[in-house]
């Protein structure tokens, strides 16, 4: 009578003894030792992700929380004093007062990002009926994103002043028409909260594609490929032995990244870990597949690494939507982004961190990632030949 | 060839602009004001399409599934409250996964509302002119064109890549191929070897930077405002500072692979912390100090300044001297390392 337990043991035994399993185990062990004994790959797997995440977390901040704005006040009446006070009092503005040439110089030097000019006849025009007192806002257009924020903040401070003035004089003002905006998932509208989940994509790309781009080419360059070919391993055993250790490495640093993001950088994580690992698995398979493909095709470490930089790293930085807006790109480039696996991974990570579980989005992303892993791994398998050319 | 591709790709891809977005609107108001405002919103440059939604569930779905970056809701009483002089509120829900775009789009809408209000005020009481008005001007880049900001930065970034690759990989390659031993037995001093490695990097990088500059001036038609002399002068300082980093990486690496990873580990933070993606002043204080040692940070200020703002010699010099300090530091360290290896 065969119990279930002994049955499964029997299968396990058979597996252990089967040549496939033994070869696979030996190869994986060799690959893992190779990773372990090369200090540079441990550096890449553990140190680099943490350093990169911290750089992304602290270094990239699109929220100009305090814009440095210069004030040029050529008039010194009480009204203008109140105007200046509304700028100094704004929580969004660091106001500096100076003369026009000083401030224009500061703008050109990038020391301030905008300036507000109040001409000498400001108070006069303000009081005279039928005249409009102009306030000039000048921004540093060489930083377009910051320029938008500066203009909006300065306009806001101006409005505060205008209302207070009208209220003090009992003048009619058009009813305040405000937009009461709520930022879903991210109530204080911190750019960090979506940039960090997206940047995990960049880190996984570097790990997956850059590291594996070197591994097959290395065997060819060092001449150990011939030795491997002389053994009885099959093509899929060879590929799995190259994939598995790097996959484990990738998942490990993904977990490190999430821990750093949540506990050090305080980014809220609302999704499920299981779902995250599932998405990561398919992204890693696709990135590893691309790396292996380059490595197999070039048989040269230098070319493969350069290829990985251009085919994996640059697109994942530029075309994945992790910082730069895909919607704002011209149509041909927008179409290209659909072919970039990183695009789907960025989207999934941002959704998992911020929104939690949005099935329509996540399963679409996973589907696209599965398709791209099949494509890259399939192509690699096709190119891997079991003979010396 | 890669330079041309990057010149084509970067200015349109590396963008924080808000364009081609979808604006979803849940209009519960039946009065004229919401309709007038919606028509004006639809013409804002950020929005390509406006979609009407009909209940709260749909509002939620638009955001959840990223079909719109922003959903507006006009309450039932909207027009009535405007007429009676009360301030109604427009509700907006913004996708927090793209809070930067949401904020920019919101500020466009806010602008439209303000001018609508000012117009209404004027038609209601024509004798009462608004007391004050705001005029916004964007200097150096009047239309806030993204390419104008990216192309000058690209001059700096492309120079960075080529200088680092040429200097960092060259020594490692000589080591791998065994030709480094021949250099050892030659009567060349370490300094001469270093100069020999730096000069080709300088030439390659200056040529690539020139290609990008020409592309910016003639293909993108971005007017060059400043002095070429100042730009190229400071570029030489920059390349020397970078060559210092490249040679340093080269001197401590045994293989091309290590050198390649070294270049990568240096370049990635150097680009990200340079102010290319987001301004240095938004970083925490301690990190701003770290960025002082990033040569790219100083050079991007110079290239953008000279190209777009006609930056003067004094301002260029005040951004160039850190490059000199960095060059002296890195070349000094490399010199010591080389001497140990060669001697």
JSON list of C-alpha atoms in Angstrom, two decimals, chain B residues 22-103:
[
{"chain": "B", "resi": 22, "resn": "UNK", "atom": "CA", "xyz": [-8.28, 63.55, -21.23]},
{"chain": "B", "resi": 23, "resn": "UNK", "atom": "CA", "xyz": [-10.47, 65.70, -19.02]},
{"chain": "B", "resi": 24, "resn": "UNK", "atom": "CA", "xyz": [-13.53, 63.97, -17.62]},
{"chain": "B", "resi": 25, "resn": "UNK", "atom": "CA", "xyz": [-16.45, 66.08, -16.47]},
{"chain": "B", "resi": 26, "resn": "UNK", "atom": "CA", "xyz": [-19.42, 65.17, -14.34]},
{"chain": "B", "resi": 27, "resn": "UNK", "atom": "CA", "xyz": [-21.81, 68.08, -14.86]},
{"chain": "B", "resi": 28, "resn": "UNK", "atom": "CA", "xyz": [-24.81, 68.11, -12.51]},
{"chain": "B", "resi": 29, "resn": "UNK", "atom": "CA", "xyz": [-25.47, 71.75, -13.23]},
{"chain": "B", "resi": 30, "resn": "UNK", "atom": "CA", "xyz": [-27.97, 72.77, -15.89]},
{"chain": "B", "resi": 31, "resn": "UNK", "atom": "CA", "xyz": [-27.17, 76.48, -15.96]},
{"chain": "B", "resi": 32, "resn": "UNK", "atom": "CA", "xyz": [-25.12, 78.40, -18.53]},
{"chain": "B", "resi": 33, "resn": "UNK", "atom": "CA", "xyz": [-21.94, 78.94, -16.49]},
{"chain": "B", "resi": 34, "resn": "UNK", "atom": "CA", "xyz": [-20.78, 75.36, -16.31]},
{"chain": "B", "resi": 35, "resn": "UNK", "atom": "CA", "xyz": [-21.34, 74.93, -20.04]},
{"chain": "B", "resi": 36, "resn": "UNK", "atom": "CA", "xyz": [-19.39, 78.07, -20.86]},
{"chain": "B", "resi": 37, "resn": "UNK", "atom": "CA", "xyz": [-16.53, 77.02, -18.60]},
{"chain": "B", "resi": 38, "resn": "UNK", "atom": "CA", "xyz": [-16.44, 73.50, -20.00]},
{"chain": "B", "resi": 39, "resn": "UNK", "atom": "CA", "xyz": [-16.11, 74.89, -23.50]},
{"chain": "B", "resi": 40, "resn": "UNK", "atom": "CA", "xyz": [-13.18, 76.99, -22.41]},
{"chain": "B", "resi": 41, "resn": "UNK", "atom": "CA", "xyz": [-11.56, 74.08, -20.58]},
{"chain": "B", "resi": 42, "resn": "UNK", "atom": "CA", "xyz": [-11.81, 71.95, -23.70]},
{"chain": "B", "resi": 43, "resn": "UNK", "atom": "CA", "xyz": [-9.67, 74.47, -25.52]},
{"chain": "B", "resi": 44, "resn": "UNK", "atom": "CA", "xyz": [-6.87, 74.40, -22.94]},
{"chain": "B", "resi": 45, "resn": "UNK", "atom": "CA", "xyz": [-3.64, 73.19, -24.46]},
{"chain": "B", "resi": 46, "resn": "UNK", "atom": "CA", "xyz": [-3.32, 70.36, -21.95]},
{"chain": "B", "resi": 47, "resn": "UNK", "atom": "CA", "xyz": [-6.49, 68.58, -23.01]},
{"chain": "B", "resi": 48, "resn": "UNK", "atom": "CA", "xyz": [-7.12, 66.81, -26.24]},
{"chain": "B", "resi": 49, "resn": "UNK", "atom": "CA", "xyz": [-10.43, 65.22, -25.37]},
{"chain": "B", "resi": 50, "resn": "UNK", "atom": "CA", "xyz": [-13.15, 65.88, -22.85]},
{"chain": "B", "resi": 51, "resn": "UNK", "atom": "CA", "xyz": [-15.40, 63.07, -21.74]},
{"chain": "B", "resi": 52, "resn": "UNK", "atom": "CA", "xyz": [-18.72, 63.42, -19.98]},
{"chain": "B", "resi": 53, "resn": "UNK", "atom": "CA", "xyz": [-19.34, 61.07, -17.07]},
{"chain": "B", "resi": 54, "resn": "UNK", "atom": "CA", "xyz": [-22.69, 60.59, -15.45]},
{"chain": "B", "resi": 55, "resn": "UNK", "atom": "CA", "xyz": [-22.27, 59.34, -11.92]},
{"chain": "B", "resi": 56, "resn": "UNK", "atom": "CA", "xyz": [-19.78, 59.00, -9.11]},
{"chain": "B", "resi": 57, "resn": "UNK", "atom": "CA", "xyz": [-18.93, 55.41, -9.88]},
{"chain": "B", "resi": 58, "resn": "UNK", "atom": "CA", "xyz": [-17.91, 56.43, -13.35]},
{"chain": "B", "resi": 59, "resn": "UNK", "atom": "CA", "xyz": [-15.82, 59.28, -11.94]},
{"chain": "B", "resi": 60, "resn": "UNK", "atom": "CA", "xyz": [-14.00, 56.81, -9.77]},
{"chain": "B", "resi": 61, "resn": "UNK", "atom": "CA", "xyz": [-13.47, 54.40, -12.64]},
{"chain": "B", "resi": 62, "resn": "UNK", "atom": "CA", "xyz": [-11.98, 57.09, -14.89]},
{"chain": "B", "resi": 63, "resn": "UNK", "atom": "CA", "xyz": [-9.27, 57.76, -12.32]},
{"chain": "B", "resi": 64, "resn": "UNK", "atom": "CA", "xyz": [-8.71, 54.17, -11.17]},
{"chain": "B", "resi": 65, "resn": "UNK", "atom": "CA", "xyz": [-8.15, 52.93, -14.69]},
{"chain": "B", "resi": 66, "resn": "UNK", "atom": "CA", "xyz": [-6.13, 55.97, -15.72]},
{"chain": "B", "resi": 67, "resn": "UNK", "atom": "CA", "xyz": [-8.54, 57.01, -18.44]},
{"chain": "B", "resi": 68, "resn": "UNK", "atom": "CA", "xyz": [-8.32, 60.62, -17.29]},
{"chain": "B", "resi": 69, "resn": "UNK", "atom": "CA", "xyz": [-5.76, 62.45, -15.20]},
{"chain": "B", "resi": 70, "resn": "UNK", "atom": "CA", "xyz": [-8.43, 64.78, -13.83]},
{"chain": "B", "resi": 71, "resn": "UNK", "atom": "CA", "xyz": [-12.19, 64.55, -13.26]},
{"chain": "B", "resi": 72, "resn": "UNK", "atom": "CA", "xyz": [-14.22, 67.69, -12.58]},
{"chain": "B", "resi": 73, "resn": "UNK", "atom": "CA", "xyz": [-17.63, 67.82, -10.98]},
{"chain": "B", "resi": 74, "resn": "UNK", "atom": "CA", "xyz": [-19.94, 70.82, -11.21]},
{"chain": "B", "resi": 75, "resn": "UNK", "atom": "CA", "xyz": [-22.53, 70.64, -8.41]},
{"chain": "B", "resi": 76, "resn": "UNK", "atom": "CA", "xyz": [-26.25, 71.10, -9.17]},
{"chain": "B", "resi": 77, "resn": "UNK", "atom": "CA", "xyz": [-26.30, 74.57, -7.68]},
{"chain": "B", "resi": 78, "resn": "UNK", "atom": "CA", "xyz": [-23.27, 75.81, -9.61]},
{"chain": "B", "resi": 79, "resn": "UNK", "atom": "CA", "xyz": [-24.82, 78.37, -11.97]},
{"chain": "B", "resi": 80, "resn": "UNK", "atom": "CA", "xyz": [-27.39, 79.49, -9.44]},
{"chain": "B", "resi": 81, "resn": "UNK", "atom": "CA", "xyz": [-24.73, 80.22, -6.87]},
{"chain": "B", "resi": 82, "resn": "UNK", "atom": "CA", "xyz": [-22.63, 82.17, -9.35]},
{"chain": "B", "resi": 83, "resn": "UNK", "atom": "CA", "xyz": [-25.65, 84.30, -10.23]},
{"chain": "B", "resi": 84, "resn": "UNK", "atom": "CA", "xyz": [-26.43, 84.98, -6.61]},
{"chain": "B", "resi": 85, "resn": "UNK", "atom": "CA", "xyz": [-22.85, 86.02, -5.93]},
{"chain": "B", "resi": 86, "resn": "UNK", "atom": "CA", "xyz": [-21.97, 83.07, -3.73]},
{"chain": "B", "resi": 87, "resn": "UNK", "atom": "CA", "xyz": [-18.76, 81.23, -4.36]},
{"chain": "B", "resi": 88, "resn": "UNK", "atom": "CA", "xyz": [-19.55, 77.76, -5.62]},
{"chain": "B", "resi": 89, "resn": "UNK", "atom": "CA", "xyz": [-16.91, 75.10, -5.69]},
{"chain": "B", "resi": 90, "resn": "UNK", "atom": "CA", "xyz": [-15.86, 72.89, -8.51]},
{"chain": "B", "resi": 91, "resn": "UNK", "atom": "CA", "xyz": [-14.74, 69.54, -7.26]},
{"chain": "B", "resi": 92, "resn": "UNK", "atom": "CA", "xyz": [-11.73, 67.92, -8.87]},
{"chain": "B", "resi": 93, "resn": "UNK", "atom": "CA", "xyz": [-10.33, 64.47, -8.44]},
{"chain": "B", "resi": 94, "resn": "UNK", "atom": "CA", "xyz": [-6.76, 64.09, -9.57]},
{"chain": "B", "resi": 95, "resn": "UNK", "atom": "CA", "xyz": [-4.86, 60.87, -10.19]},
{"chain": "B", "resi": 96, "resn": "UNK", "atom": "CA", "xyz": [-2.23, 60.93, -7.46]},
{"chain": "B", "resi": 97, "resn": "UNK", "atom": "CA", "xyz": [-0.11, 58.50, -9.43]},
{"chain": "B", "resi": 98, "resn": "UNK", "atom": "CA", "xyz": [0.61, 61.44, -11.70]},
{"chain": "B", "resi": 99, "resn": "UNK", "atom": "CA", "xyz": [0.36, 64.28, -9.26]},
{"chain": "B", "resi": 100, "resn": "UNK", "atom": "CA", "xyz": [2.80, 66.53, -11.13]},
{"chain": "B", "resi": 101, "resn": "UNK", "atom": "CA", "xyz": [0.75, 66.47, -14.35]},
{"chain": "B", "resi": 102, "resn": "UNK", "atom": "CA", "xyz": [-2.40, 66.87, -12.30]},
{"chain": "B", "resi": 103, "resn": "UNK", "atom": "CA", "xyz": [-1.06, 69.98, -10.62]}
]
